[in-house]
PDB file of C-alpha atoms in Angstrom:
ATOM      1  CA  MET A   1      -3.970   7.356   6.782  1.00  0.00           C
ATOM      2  CA  PRO A   2      -4.709   4.048   4.710  1.00  0.00           C
ATOM      3  CA  VAL A   3      -8.627   3.580   3.756  1.00  0.00           C
ATOM      4  CA  ALA A   4     -11.306   2.218   6.230  1.00  0.00           C
ATOM      5  CA  GLY A   5     -13.205  -0.468   4.093  1.00  0.00           C
ATOM      6  CA  ALA A   6     -12.021  -0.111   0.588  1.00  0.00           C
ATOM      7  CA  SER A   7     -12.136  -3.994   0.351  1.00  0.00           C
ATOM      8  CA  TYR A   8     -15.197  -3.457   0.854  1.00  0.00           C
ATOM      9  CA  ARG A   9     -15.496  -1.552  -3.028  1.00  0.00           C
ATOM     10  CA  ILE A  10     -12.659  -2.240  -5.080  1.00  0.00           C
ATOM     11  CA  ASP A  11     -14.999  -1.969  -8.225  1.00  0.00           C
ATOM     12  CA  ASP A  12     -15.126   1.404  -7.515  1.00  0.00           C
ATOM     13  CA  LEU A  13     -11.550   1.719  -6.609  1.00  0.00           C
ATOM     14  CA  GLN A  14     -10.860   1.526  -9.681  1.00  0.00           C
ATOM     15  CA  ASP A  15     -12.356   4.254 -11.233  1.00  0.00           C
ATOM     16  CA  ASP A  16      -9.571   7.319 -12.394  1.00  0.00           C
ATOM     17  CA  ALA A  17     -11.251   9.643  -9.882  1.00  0.00           C
ATOM     18  CA  PHE A  18      -9.345   7.410  -6.793  1.00  0.00           C
ATOM     19  CA  ALA A  19      -5.512   7.728  -8.931  1.00  0.00           C
ATOM     20  CA  PRO A  20      -2.860   9.948  -7.146  1.00  0.00           C
ATOM     21  CA  GLY A  21      -3.144  13.000  -6.863  1.00  0.00           C
ATOM     22  CA  ARG A  22      -6.567  13.212  -7.381  1.00  0.00           C
ATOM     23  CA  PRO A  23      -8.965  15.619  -4.955  1.00  0.00           C
ATOM     24  CA  LEU A  24     -11.631  12.682  -2.583  1.00  0.00           C
ATOM     25  CA  ALA A  25     -14.638  14.534  -0.581  1.00  0.00           C
ATOM     26  CA  ILE A  26     -15.163  13.696   2.897  1.00  0.00           C
ATOM     27  CA  VAL A  27     -18.477  13.189   3.708  1.00  0.00           C
ATOM     28  CA  PRO A  28     -19.614  13.546   7.315  1.00  0.00           C
ATOM     29  CA  GLU A  29     -22.406  10.739   8.145  1.00  0.00           C
ATOM     30  CA  PRO A  30     -24.392  11.899  11.340  1.00  0.00           C
ATOM     31  CA  GLU A  31     -27.093   9.925  10.402  1.00  0.00           C
ATOM     32  CA  ASN A  32     -24.687   6.228  10.491  1.00  0.00           C
ATOM     33  CA  GLU A  33     -25.930   3.259  13.010  1.00  0.00           C
ATOM     34  CA  HIS A  34     -22.804   2.404  13.600  1.00  0.00           C
ATOM     35  CA  ASP A  35     -20.917   5.350  14.161  1.00  0.00           C
ATOM     36  CA  PRO A  36     -22.214   9.438  14.447  1.00  0.00           C
ATOM     37  CA  ASN A  37     -18.773  10.206  13.069  1.00  0.00           C
ATOM     38  CA  ALA A  38     -17.950   8.868  10.946  1.00  0.00           C
ATOM     39  CA  LEU A  39     -16.992  10.400   7.572  1.00  0.00           C
ATOM     40  CA  ALA A  40     -17.515   8.937   4.658  1.00  0.00           C
ATOM     41  CA  ILE A  41     -14.634   8.755   1.426  1.00  0.00           C
ATOM     42  CA  TRP A  42     -15.526  10.094  -2.219  1.00  0.00           C
ATOM     43  CA  ASP A  43     -13.807  11.396  -5.010  1.00  0.00           C
ATOM     44  CA  ALA A  44     -14.676  15.043  -5.151  1.00  0.00           C
ATOM     45  CA  GLU A  45     -17.477  14.603  -7.741  1.00  0.00           C
ATOM     46  CA  ARG A  46     -19.723  12.052  -5.059  1.00  0.00           C
ATOM     47  CA  ARG A  47     -20.767   9.899  -7.475  1.00  0.00           C
ATOM     48  CA  LEU A  48     -18.007   6.927  -6.066  1.00  0.00           C
ATOM     49  CA  GLN A  49     -17.451   5.707  -2.323  1.00  0.00           C
ATOM     50  CA  ALA A  50     -14.086   4.168  -1.428  1.00  0.00           C
ATOM     51  CA  GLY A  51     -13.853   4.318   2.608  1.00  0.00           C
ATOM     52  CA  TYR A  52     -14.096   5.507   5.346  1.00  0.00           C
ATOM     53  CA  VAL A  53     -12.242   7.779   7.637  1.00  0.00           C
ATOM     54  CA  PRO A  54     -10.852   5.051  10.286  1.00  0.00           C
ATOM     55  CA  ALA A  55     -12.877   5.440  13.176  1.00  0.00           C
ATOM     56  CA  GLU A  56     -10.057   6.373  15.805  1.00  0.00           C
ATOM     57  CA  VAL A  57      -8.606   8.972  13.725  1.00  0.00           C
ATOM     58  CA  ALA A  58     -12.252  10.418  12.670  1.00  0.00           C
ATOM     59  CA  PRO A  59     -13.676  11.882  15.965  1.00  0.00           C
ATOM     60  CA  GLU A  60     -10.679  14.044  16.093  1.00  0.00           C
ATOM     61  CA  LEU A  61     -10.672  15.969  12.870  1.00  0.00           C
ATOM     62  CA  ALA A  62     -12.840  19.583  12.835  1.00  0.00           C
ATOM     63  CA  LEU A  63     -14.689  19.731   9.638  1.00  0.00           C
ATOM     64  CA  PRO A  64     -14.595  21.131   6.683  1.00  0.00           C
ATOM     65  CA  LEU A  65     -12.159  18.839   5.936  1.00  0.00           C
ATOM     66  CA  GLN A  66     -10.010  18.155   2.488  1.00  0.00           C
ATOM     67  CA  ALA A  67      -8.078  15.019   0.923  1.00  0.00           C
ATOM     68  CA  VAL A  68      -6.562  13.927  -1.374  1.00  0.00           C
ATOM     69  CA  SER A  69      -5.674  10.342  -3.527  1.00  0.00           C
ATOM     70  CA  LEU A  70      -2.076   9.851  -2.103  1.00  0.00           C
ATOM     71  CA  TRP A  71      -0.841   6.369  -2.545  1.00  0.00           C
ATOM     72  CA  GLU A  72      -2.252   2.778  -3.924  1.00  0.00           C
ATOM     73  CA  TRP A  73      -2.237  -0.626  -3.003  1.00  0.00           C
ATOM     74  CA  ARG A  74      -2.403  -3.041  -6.103  1.00  0.00           C
ATOM     75  CA  GLU A  75      -2.717  -6.629  -7.301  1.00  0.00           C
ATOM     76  CA  GLY A  76      -1.468  -7.144 -10.366  1.00  0.00           C
ATOM     77  CA  ASP A  77      -3.873  -4.410 -12.264  1.00  0.00           C
ATOM     78  CA  ARG A  78      -6.170  -3.609  -9.591  1.00  0.00           C
ATOM     79  CA  ARG A  79      -6.517  -0.443  -7.149  1.00  0.00           C
ATOM     80  CA  VAL A  80      -6.921  -2.830  -4.044  1.00  0.00           C
ATOM     81  CA  GLY A  81      -6.488   0.521  -1.457  1.00  0.00           C
ATOM     82  CA  LEU A  82      -5.330   3.735  -1.033  1.00  0.00           C
ATOM     83  CA  ARG A  83      -3.961   5.884   1.288  1.00  0.00           C
ATOM     84  CA  VAL A  84      -5.164   9.782   1.205  1.00  0.00           C
ATOM     85  CA  LEU A  85      -3.859  12.964   3.060  1.00  0.00           C
ATOM     86  CA  VAL A  86      -6.722  14.787   4.936  1.00  0.00           C
ATOM     87  CA  ALA A  87      -6.740  18.500   6.139  1.00  0.00           C
ATOM     88  CA  THR A  88      -8.975  21.614   7.461  1.00  0.00           C
ATOM     89  CA  SER A  89      -9.647  23.705   5.061  1.00  0.00           C
ATOM     90  CA  GLU A  90      -7.236  26.495   6.815  1.00  0.00           C
ATOM     91  CA  VAL A  91      -4.406  24.282   5.777  1.00  0.00           C
ATOM     92  CA  TRP A  92      -4.818  22.878   1.739  1.00  0.00           C
ATOM     93  CA  ILE A  93      -1.741  23.270   0.456  1.00  0.00           C
ATOM     94  CA  GLY A  94      -2.261  25.098  -2.583  1.00  0.00           C
ATOM     95  CA  ARG A  95      -4.580  27.520  -0.914  1.00  0.00           C
ATOM     96  CA  PRO A  96      -3.757  30.640  -0.611  1.00  0.00           C
ATOM     97  CA  ARG A  97      -3.492  31.882   2.162  1.00  0.00           C
ATOM     98  CA  THR A  98      -5.349  35.620   3.975  1.00  0.00           C
TER      99      THR A  98
END
């Protein structure tokens, strides 16, 4: 899915933490005044925010979630958008199945 609001965080998106293949953190924001279902997308260390899971998708997702940067949009040498893969921890690829 494309990251919503990435255009407001272009400077943060330049960090290598958002390069394709990098793990990301999905952080619920129940106190978000605009959307109590908001799910923020951060780098794995939660230093920089890329944007949000699209508002129409977020309420359908069951927590906890894991994500990885999948694809990037570039204009010249700058990353201007991301597409991420989001999955519950039970179906995450590379995680041992029990």
